[in-house]
């Protein structure tokens, strides 16, 4: 996006990528259909040490600008849920748009080109790559984060930032499944593949989405979202009754069908397997009429505020994003240029701006790339 925008302004642009194919993360994104933006993208959907930093770029290249580009290329798409826009066919449709635009604007892309060394010169930068020395006036670092190392992710962007004296905030995996190793592991194994709607909360942030039990722990959109807000050792709270009051539901059922067993009621709400585990580990199953008020209150408390302490996360191996990165206080929010080193720009995931699940990370990549492309 940065290369396209700069080349359209008449700049001579060379893109170097050490990968053998361009846009690998685009290709693997959104389950092969690239969730390329979100209709409701707002600065509130991003995590950063400075919550204001992303505002300028997001407002100057919005989701509607990217949607217009997708429309211009006639790529069909649909809203899956919650404003998330996915390709009807495949992720490569989005990559083709970018490559077409690059070609039209005269961008040169060299693949299999890692960068061995970067030095600052009086007129710009010198790069050592594949046995050659290249010179440029500006240098844009768009090397992404650390997630999915098997796809070529490296810490190169952070290394360059540090080489030039820029502060880099501690990084950690975000939008990542939780691992579970304690007694809850049995639930994960027995319920693997089961999805449940919930509201999950941690550190003052909540998401109403589904979560999924897996052999390794807890995943699904709710868990991926909250993982970005979670710190090691903390508990998350899961409300298994996201659409109403558990207490009112239990009370009403007790009145309506007093002879029904709790386990039967729970298996109607969840699944038989879930109800069985709940009644093995949490509740004694009896006829509803036999529960007194404090007992019902304790059941509803467990259902609406189930506390889980994850053992950890699956880490960068499966994370969709990297939290932290180049400190935004080092960069201009208008241009993405380093305040210390003129001509040095950072865009995309390498910066300490991380979106929620749902197309927000690509929108940040497009918007920050566009912002730099206007000035580079
Ligand atoms: C499995 C998965 C699914 C995802 N799905 C979505 C989704 O549907 N919607 C969404 O919004 N976000 C999604 N994301 C997140 C999104 O892919 C990233 O936030 C986004 O790609 C970041 O863009 P970027 O240009 O900053 O970095 P990247 O897309 O990671 O691109 C970095 C580029 O730099 C190159 N590079 C890295 N190191 C070097 C080096 N040392 N030398 C030369 N080149 C180098 C890489 O080869 C790569 O081409 C997903 C991520 C993953 C892992």
Coordinates of C-alpha atoms and ligand atoms in Angstrom, one line a residue:
X1 CA 0.0 0.0 0.0
X2 CA 2.9 2.3 0.8
X3 CA 4.7 1.4 -2.4
X4 CA 1.5 2.0 -4.5
X5 CA 0.8 5.4 -2.9
X6 CA 4.4 6.6 -3.2
X7 CA 4.7 5.4 -6.8
X8 CA 1.5 7.0 -7.8
X9 CA 3.1 10.3 -6.6
X10 CA 5.9 9.7 -9.0
X11 CA 8.4 8.3 -6.6
X12 CA 10.7 5.5 -7.8
X13 CA 9.9 2.6 -5.5
X14 CA 11.7 -0.7 -4.9
X15 CA 10.2 -3.4 -2.6
X16 CA 12.6 -5.9 -1.2
X17 CA 11.1 -9.1 0.4
X18 CA 13.1 -12.1 1.6
X19 CA 10.2 -14.3 0.9
X20 CA 9.8 -16.3 -2.4
X21 CA 6.3 -15.0 -2.8
X22 CA 4.7 -11.7 -2.0
X23 CA 1.9 -11.2 0.6
X24 CA 2.0 -14.6 2.2
X25 CA 0.1 -13.4 5.2
X26 CA -2.6 -12.1 3.0
X27 CA -2.8 -15.5 1.3
X28 CA -3.2 -17.4 4.6
X29 CA -5.5 -14.8 6.2
X30 CA -9.2 -15.2 7.1
X31 CA -9.1 -19.0 6.6
X32 CA -8.1 -18.4 2.9
X33 CA -10.7 -15.7 2.3
X34 CA -8.9 -12.7 3.7
X35 CA -10.9 -10.6 6.1
X36 CA -9.5 -7.5 4.4
X37 CA -11.2 -4.8 6.5
X38 CA -14.1 -4.1 8.9
X39 CA -17.0 -1.8 8.2
X40 CA -17.0 -0.6 11.8
X41 CA -13.2 0.0 12.2
X42 CA -12.5 2.8 14.7
X43 CA -9.5 3.7 16.8
X44 CA -11.2 2.0 19.8
X45 CA -10.5 -1.4 18.0
X46 CA -6.8 -1.0 18.5
X47 CA -4.4 -1.7 21.4
X48 CA -1.3 0.5 21.8
X49 CA 0.6 2.2 24.5
X50 CA -0.6 5.4 22.9
X51 CA -4.3 4.9 22.0
X52 CA -4.3 8.2 20.0
X53 CA -1.5 7.4 17.6
X54 CA -3.6 5.4 15.1
X55 CA -6.3 8.0 14.7
X56 CA -4.7 10.2 12.1
X57 CA -3.8 7.4 9.7
X58 CA -7.1 5.6 10.2
X59 CA -9.0 8.7 9.4
X60 CA -7.1 9.5 6.2
X61 CA -7.4 6.0 4.7
X62 CA -10.6 4.4 6.0
X63 CA -12.2 1.1 5.4
X64 CA -14.4 2.8 2.8
X65 CA -11.3 3.7 0.8
X66 CA -10.1 0.1 0.8
X67 CA -13.6 -1.1 -0.1
X68 CA -13.6 1.3 -3.0
X69 CA -10.4 -0.2 -4.2
X70 CA -11.8 -3.7 -3.9
X71 CA -14.9 -2.6 -5.8
X72 CA -12.8 -0.9 -8.5
X73 CA -11.2 -4.3 -9.2
X74 CA -14.5 -6.1 -9.2
X75 CA -13.6 -8.5 -6.4
X76 CA -16.7 -10.0 -4.8
X77 CA -17.0 -10.0 -1.0
X78 CA -19.5 -10.3 1.8
X79 CA -20.0 -9.4 5.4
X80 CA -19.5 -12.5 7.5
X81 CA -20.4 -11.1 10.9
X82 CA -19.8 -7.9 13.0
X83 CA -18.8 -5.8 9.9
X84 CA -16.0 -8.3 8.9
X85 CA -15.6 -8.2 5.1
X86 CA -14.3 -11.4 3.5
X87 CA -13.6 -12.3 -0.2
X88 CA -16.3 -14.5 -1.7
X89 CA -13.6 -16.6 -3.4
X90 CA -10.0 -16.4 -2.1
X91 CA -7.4 -14.3 -0.4
X92 CA -5.3 -14.1 -3.6
X93 CA -8.0 -11.7 -5.0
X94 CA -6.8 -9.1 -2.5
X95 CA -3.1 -9.8 -3.3
X96 CA -3.9 -9.5 -7.0
X97 CA -5.4 -6.1 -6.4
X98 CA -2.2 -4.9 -4.7
X99 CA 0.1 -6.4 -7.3
X100 CA -2.0 -4.9 -10.2
X101 CA -1.8 -1.5 -8.5
X102 CA 1.9 -1.9 -8.0
X103 CA 2.4 -2.8 -11.6
X104 CA 0.3 0.1 -12.9
X105 CA 2.2 2.6 -10.7
X106 CA 5.6 1.2 -11.7
X107 CA 6.6 -0.4 -8.4
X108 CA 9.5 -2.8 -8.7
X109 CA 9.3 -5.9 -6.4
X110 CA 12.3 -8.1 -5.8
X111 CA 11.6 -11.3 -4.0
X112 CA 14.2 -13.6 -2.3
X113 CA 16.0 -10.4 -1.2
X114 CA 16.9 -10.3 2.4
X115 CA 18.6 -7.2 3.7
X116 CA 22.0 -7.8 5.3
X117 CA 22.9 -4.3 6.4
X118 CA 21.4 -0.8 6.5
X119 CA 23.5 2.3 6.9
X120 CA 22.6 5.9 7.0
X121 CA 24.3 8.2 4.5
X122 CA 24.2 12.0 3.9
X123 CA 21.5 11.6 1.2
X124 CA 19.5 8.7 2.7
X125 CA 20.3 5.0 3.2
X126 CA 22.5 2.3 1.9
X127 CA 21.3 -1.3 1.9
X128 CA 23.3 -4.4 1.4
X129 CA 21.2 -7.1 -0.3
X130 CA 22.1 -10.2 -2.2
X131 CA 25.7 -9.0 -2.8
X132 CA 24.5 -5.6 -4.0
X133 CA 24.6 -2.2 -2.5
X134 CA 21.5 -0.1 -3.1
X135 CA 20.9 3.5 -2.2
X136 CA 17.7 5.3 -1.4
X137 CA 16.4 8.6 -0.1
X138 CA 13.8 7.0 2.1
X139 CA 13.5 3.6 3.8
X140 CA 10.2 2.1 4.9
X141 CA 10.3 -0.8 7.2
X142 CA 7.2 -3.0 6.6
X143 CA 8.4 -6.3 7.9
X144 CA 5.5 -7.1 10.2
X145 CA 5.6 -8.9 13.5
X146 CA 6.9 -12.2 14.9
X147 CA 3.8 -14.3 14.4
X148 CA 4.0 -17.5 12.3
X149 CA 7.8 -17.7 11.9
X150 CA 7.4 -20.6 9.5
X151 CA 5.9 -18.0 7.0
X152 CA 9.1 -15.9 7.2
X153 CA 8.3 -13.5 10.1
X154 CA 11.4 -12.0 11.6
X155 CA 12.4 -9.4 14.2
X156 CA 14.2 -7.5 11.5
X157 CA 12.0 -4.3 11.9
X158 CA 12.7 -4.2 15.6
X159 CA 16.4 -4.7 15.0
X160 CA 16.5 -1.8 12.6
X161 CA 14.6 0.4 15.0
X162 CA 17.1 -0.4 17.7
X163 CA 20.1 0.1 15.4
X164 CA 18.9 3.6 14.9
X165 CA 18.3 4.2 18.6
X166 CA 14.5 4.0 18.5
X167 CA 12.7 2.5 21.5
X168 CA 11.0 -0.9 20.9
X169 CA 8.3 -1.9 23.4
X170 CA 8.2 -5.5 24.6
X171 CA 6.5 -7.8 22.2
X172 CA 4.1 -10.7 22.9
X173 CA 1.7 -12.9 20.9
X174 CA -1.8 -11.6 20.4
X175 CA -5.0 -13.0 18.9
X176 CA -3.8 -16.4 20.0
X177 CA -5.4 -19.5 21.6
X178 CA -4.9 -20.2 25.3
X179 CA -3.3 -23.4 26.5
X180 CA -4.7 -25.2 29.6
X181 CA -2.7 -27.7 31.6
X182 CA -4.5 -27.8 35.0
X183 CA -7.6 -29.9 35.9
X184 CA -9.6 -28.1 33.1
X185 CA -7.5 -30.0 30.6
X186 CA -10.0 -32.9 30.9
X187 CA -12.8 -30.6 29.8
X188 CA -10.7 -29.4 26.8
X189 CA -10.0 -33.0 25.8
X190 CA -13.5 -34.3 26.2
X191 CA -15.2 -31.2 24.7
X192 CA -12.7 -30.7 21.9
X193 CA -14.6 -29.1 19.0
X194 CA -17.5 -27.8 21.1
X195 CA -18.3 -24.1 20.6
X196 CA -20.2 -22.1 23.2
X197 CA -21.4 -18.5 23.0
X198 CA -20.1 -16.3 25.9
X199 CA -19.0 -12.9 27.1
X200 CA -15.4 -13.2 28.1
X201 CA -13.7 -10.5 30.2
X202 CA -10.2 -9.6 31.3
X203 CA -8.6 -6.3 32.5
X204 CA -11.8 -4.3 31.9
X205 CA -12.3 -5.5 28.3
X206 CA -15.2 -7.8 27.2
X207 CA -16.1 -9.6 24.0
X208 CA -19.4 -11.3 23.2
X209 CA -18.4 -14.0 20.8
X210 CA -18.2 -17.8 20.7
X211 CA -15.3 -19.8 22.2
X212 CA -14.1 -23.2 21.3
X213 CA -12.6 -26.1 23.4
X214 CA -9.6 -27.7 21.7
X215 CA -7.3 -30.5 22.7
X216 CA -4.7 -27.9 23.7
X217 CA -7.0 -25.4 25.5
X218 CA -9.4 -22.6 24.6
X219 CA -9.7 -21.0 21.3
X220 CA -12.4 -19.4 19.0
X221 CA -13.0 -15.7 18.4
X222 CA -13.8 -14.8 22.0
X223 CA -10.6 -16.3 23.3
X224 CA -8.4 -14.9 20.5
X225 CA -9.8 -11.4 21.2
X226 CA -9.3 -11.5 25.0
X227 CA -5.8 -13.0 24.6
X228 CA -4.6 -9.6 23.5
X229 CA -5.7 -8.1 26.8
X230 CA -4.5 -10.9 29.0
X231 CA -1.2 -11.0 30.9
X232 CA 0.5 -14.3 32.0
X233 CA -0.9 -15.5 35.3
X234 CA -4.2 -13.6 35.1
X235 CA -7.6 -15.1 35.2
X236 CA -10.3 -14.6 32.5
X237 CA -14.0 -14.5 33.3
X238 CA -16.4 -16.4 31.1
X239 CA -20.2 -15.7 31.2
X240 CA -21.8 -18.8 29.7
X241 CA -25.2 -17.0 29.7
X242 CA -24.5 -14.0 27.5
X243 CA -28.0 -13.3 26.5
X244 CA -29.8 -13.0 29.8
X245 CA -29.6 -13.5 33.5
X246 CA -28.7 -17.0 34.7
X247 CA -30.4 -16.3 38.0
X248 CA -33.7 -15.3 36.4
X249 CA -33.5 -18.3 34.0
X250 CA -33.0 -20.8 36.8
X251 CA -35.8 -19.3 38.9
X252 CA -38.2 -19.4 36.0
X253 CA -37.4 -23.0 35.2
X254 CA -37.7 -24.0 38.8
X255 CA -41.3 -22.5 38.8
X256 CA -42.2 -24.0 35.4
X257 CA -40.8 -27.5 35.7
X258 CA -39.9 -28.2 39.3
X259 CA -39.3 -31.9 38.8
X260 CA -36.7 -31.5 36.0
X261 CA -33.2 -32.4 37.0
X262 CA -30.5 -29.6 36.8
X263 CA -28.4 -31.8 34.4
X264 CA -31.3 -32.1 32.0
X265 CA -31.9 -28.4 32.0
X266 CA -28.2 -27.7 31.4
X267 CA -28.0 -30.2 28.6
X268 CA -30.8 -28.4 26.8
X269 CA -29.0 -25.1 27.2
X270 CA -25.5 -26.4 26.3
X271 CA -24.8 -30.0 25.2
X272 CA -25.2 -33.3 27.0
X273 CA -21.4 -33.6 27.4
X274 CA -21.0 -30.1 28.8
X275 CA -23.9 -30.7 31.3
X276 CA -22.3 -34.0 32.4
X277 CA -19.0 -32.3 33.1
X278 CA -20.7 -29.4 34.9
X279 CA -22.5 -31.8 37.1
X280 CA -19.4 -33.9 37.8
X281 CA -17.2 -30.9 38.7
X282 CA -19.4 -28.0 39.6
X283 CA -23.0 -28.9 40.7
X284 CA -24.9 -31.7 42.3
X285 CA -27.7 -32.6 40.0
X286 CA -31.1 -32.8 41.6
X287 CA -34.7 -31.9 40.8
X288 CA -35.0 -28.1 40.4
X289 CA -37.6 -27.8 43.3
X290 CA -35.0 -29.0 45.8
X291 CA -32.6 -26.1 45.3
X292 CA -32.9 -23.2 47.8
X293 CA -32.1 -19.6 46.9
X294 CA -28.5 -19.5 48.0
X295 CA -27.9 -22.7 46.0
X296 CA -29.5 -21.3 42.9
X297 CA -27.5 -18.1 43.4
X298 CA -24.3 -20.1 43.5
X299 CA -25.1 -22.0 40.3
X300 CA -26.0 -18.8 38.5
X301 CA -22.8 -17.2 39.7
X302 CA -20.7 -20.1 38.4
X303 CA -22.5 -20.0 35.0
X304 CA -22.2 -16.2 34.6
X305 CA -18.8 -15.7 36.0
X306 CA -16.7 -18.8 35.4
X307 CA -13.1 -18.0 36.3
X308 CA -10.3 -19.7 34.3
X309 CA -6.6 -19.1 34.7
X310 CA -5.0 -20.1 31.3
X311 CA -1.5 -21.8 31.6
X312 CA -0.3 -19.7 28.7
X313 CA -0.8 -19.1 25.0
X314 CA 0.2 -21.0 21.9
X315 CA 2.7 -18.2 21.3
X316 CA 3.9 -16.8 18.0
X317 CA 3.6 -20.3 16.4
X318 CA -0.2 -19.7 15.9
X319 CA -0.7 -16.1 16.9
X320 CA -2.3 -13.8 14.3
X321 CA -0.5 -10.7 15.5
X322 CA 2.3 -9.3 17.6
X323 CA 1.5 -6.9 20.4
X324 CA 4.1 -4.2 21.2
X325 CA 6.8 -3.2 18.8
X326 CA 8.3 0.1 17.6
X327 CA 7.2 2.7 20.2
X328 CA 4.7 5.1 18.7
X329 CA 6.3 8.0 20.6
X330 CA 9.3 7.6 18.2
X331 CA 7.1 8.2 15.1
X332 CA 5.1 10.9 13.5
X333 CA 1.4 9.8 13.5
X334 CA 0.9 11.8 10.3
X335 CA 3.7 10.3 8.3
X336 CA 5.0 7.3 10.2
X337 CA 8.5 8.8 9.9
X338 CA 11.0 8.4 12.7
X339 CA 11.3 11.6 14.7
X340 CA 15.0 10.9 15.2
X341 CA 16.1 9.6 11.8
X342 CA 14.7 11.5 8.9
X343 CA 13.7 9.4 5.9
X344 CA 13.2 6.3 8.1
X345 CA 9.6 5.1 8.2
X346 CA 7.8 2.2 9.9
X347 CA 4.3 0.9 8.8
X348 CA 2.0 -1.9 9.7
X349 CA 2.3 -4.5 12.4
X350 CA 5.9 -3.7 13.3
X351 CA 4.6 -0.6 15.1
X352 CA 3.0 -0.8 18.5
X353 CA -0.5 -0.7 17.1
X354 CA -2.5 -4.0 17.2
X355 CA -6.1 -4.5 16.0
X356 CA -8.8 -6.7 17.3
X357 CA -9.8 -9.8 15.3
X358 CA -12.0 -9.0 12.4
X359 CA -10.1 -7.2 9.6
X360 CA -8.7 -4.4 11.8
X361 CA -5.1 -5.4 11.4
X362 CA -5.2 -5.3 7.6
X363 CA -7.0 -1.9 7.9
X364 CA -4.1 -0.7 10.0
X365 CA -1.6 -2.0 7.4
X366 CA -3.4 -0.3 4.6
X367 CA -3.9 3.0 6.5
X368 CA -0.4 3.3 7.9
X369 CA 1.1 2.3 4.5
X370 CA -1.0 5.0 2.8
X371 CA 0.1 7.6 5.4
X372 CA 3.8 6.9 4.8
X373 CA 3.3 6.6 1.1
X374 CA 2.1 10.2 0.9
X375 CA 5.3 11.5 2.4
X376 CA 8.1 9.0 1.7
Ligands
LIG1 C1 -2.9 -16.9 10.2 C2 -3.2 -15.4 10.1 C3 -4.4 -15.0 9.7 C4 -4.7 -13.6 9.7 N1 -5.9 -13.2 9.2 C5 -6.2 -11.8 9.2 C6 -7.4 -11.4 8.7 O1 -8.2 -12.1 8.1 N2 -7.6 -10.0 8.7 C7 -6.7 -9.1 9.3 O2 -7.0 -7.9 9.3 N3 -5.5 -9.6 9.7 C8 -5.2 -10.9 9.7 N4 -4.0 -11.3 10.2 C9 -3.0 -10.3 10.6 C10 -2.4 -9.7 9.3 O3 -2.0 -10.7 8.4 C11 -1.2 -8.8 9.7 O4 -1.5 -7.9 10.7 C12 -0.7 -8.0 8.5 O5 -0.3 -8.9 7.4 C13 0.5 -7.1 8.8 O6 0.9 -6.5 7.6 P1 2.4 -6.0 7.5 O7 2.6 -5.6 6.1 O8 2.8 -5.1 8.6 O9 3.3 -7.3 7.7 P2 3.3 -8.7 6.9 O10 2.0 -9.0 6.2 O11 3.7 -9.8 7.9 O12 4.4 -8.6 5.8 C14 5.8 -8.5 6.2 C15 6.6 -8.8 4.9 O13 7.9 -8.5 5.3 C16 8.8 -9.6 4.8 N5 9.9 -9.7 5.7 C17 9.9 -10.0 7.0 N6 11.2 -10.0 7.4 C18 12.0 -9.6 6.4 C19 13.4 -9.4 6.3 N7 14.2 -9.6 7.3 N8 13.8 -9.0 5.0 C20 13.0 -8.9 4.0 N9 11.7 -9.0 4.1 C21 11.2 -9.4 5.3 C22 7.9 -10.8 4.9 O14 8.3 -11.8 4.0 C23 6.5 -10.2 4.5 O15 6.3 -10.2 3.1 C24 -3.7 -12.7 10.1 C25 -2.5 -13.1 10.6 C26 -2.2 -14.5 10.6 C27 -0.9 -15.0 11.0

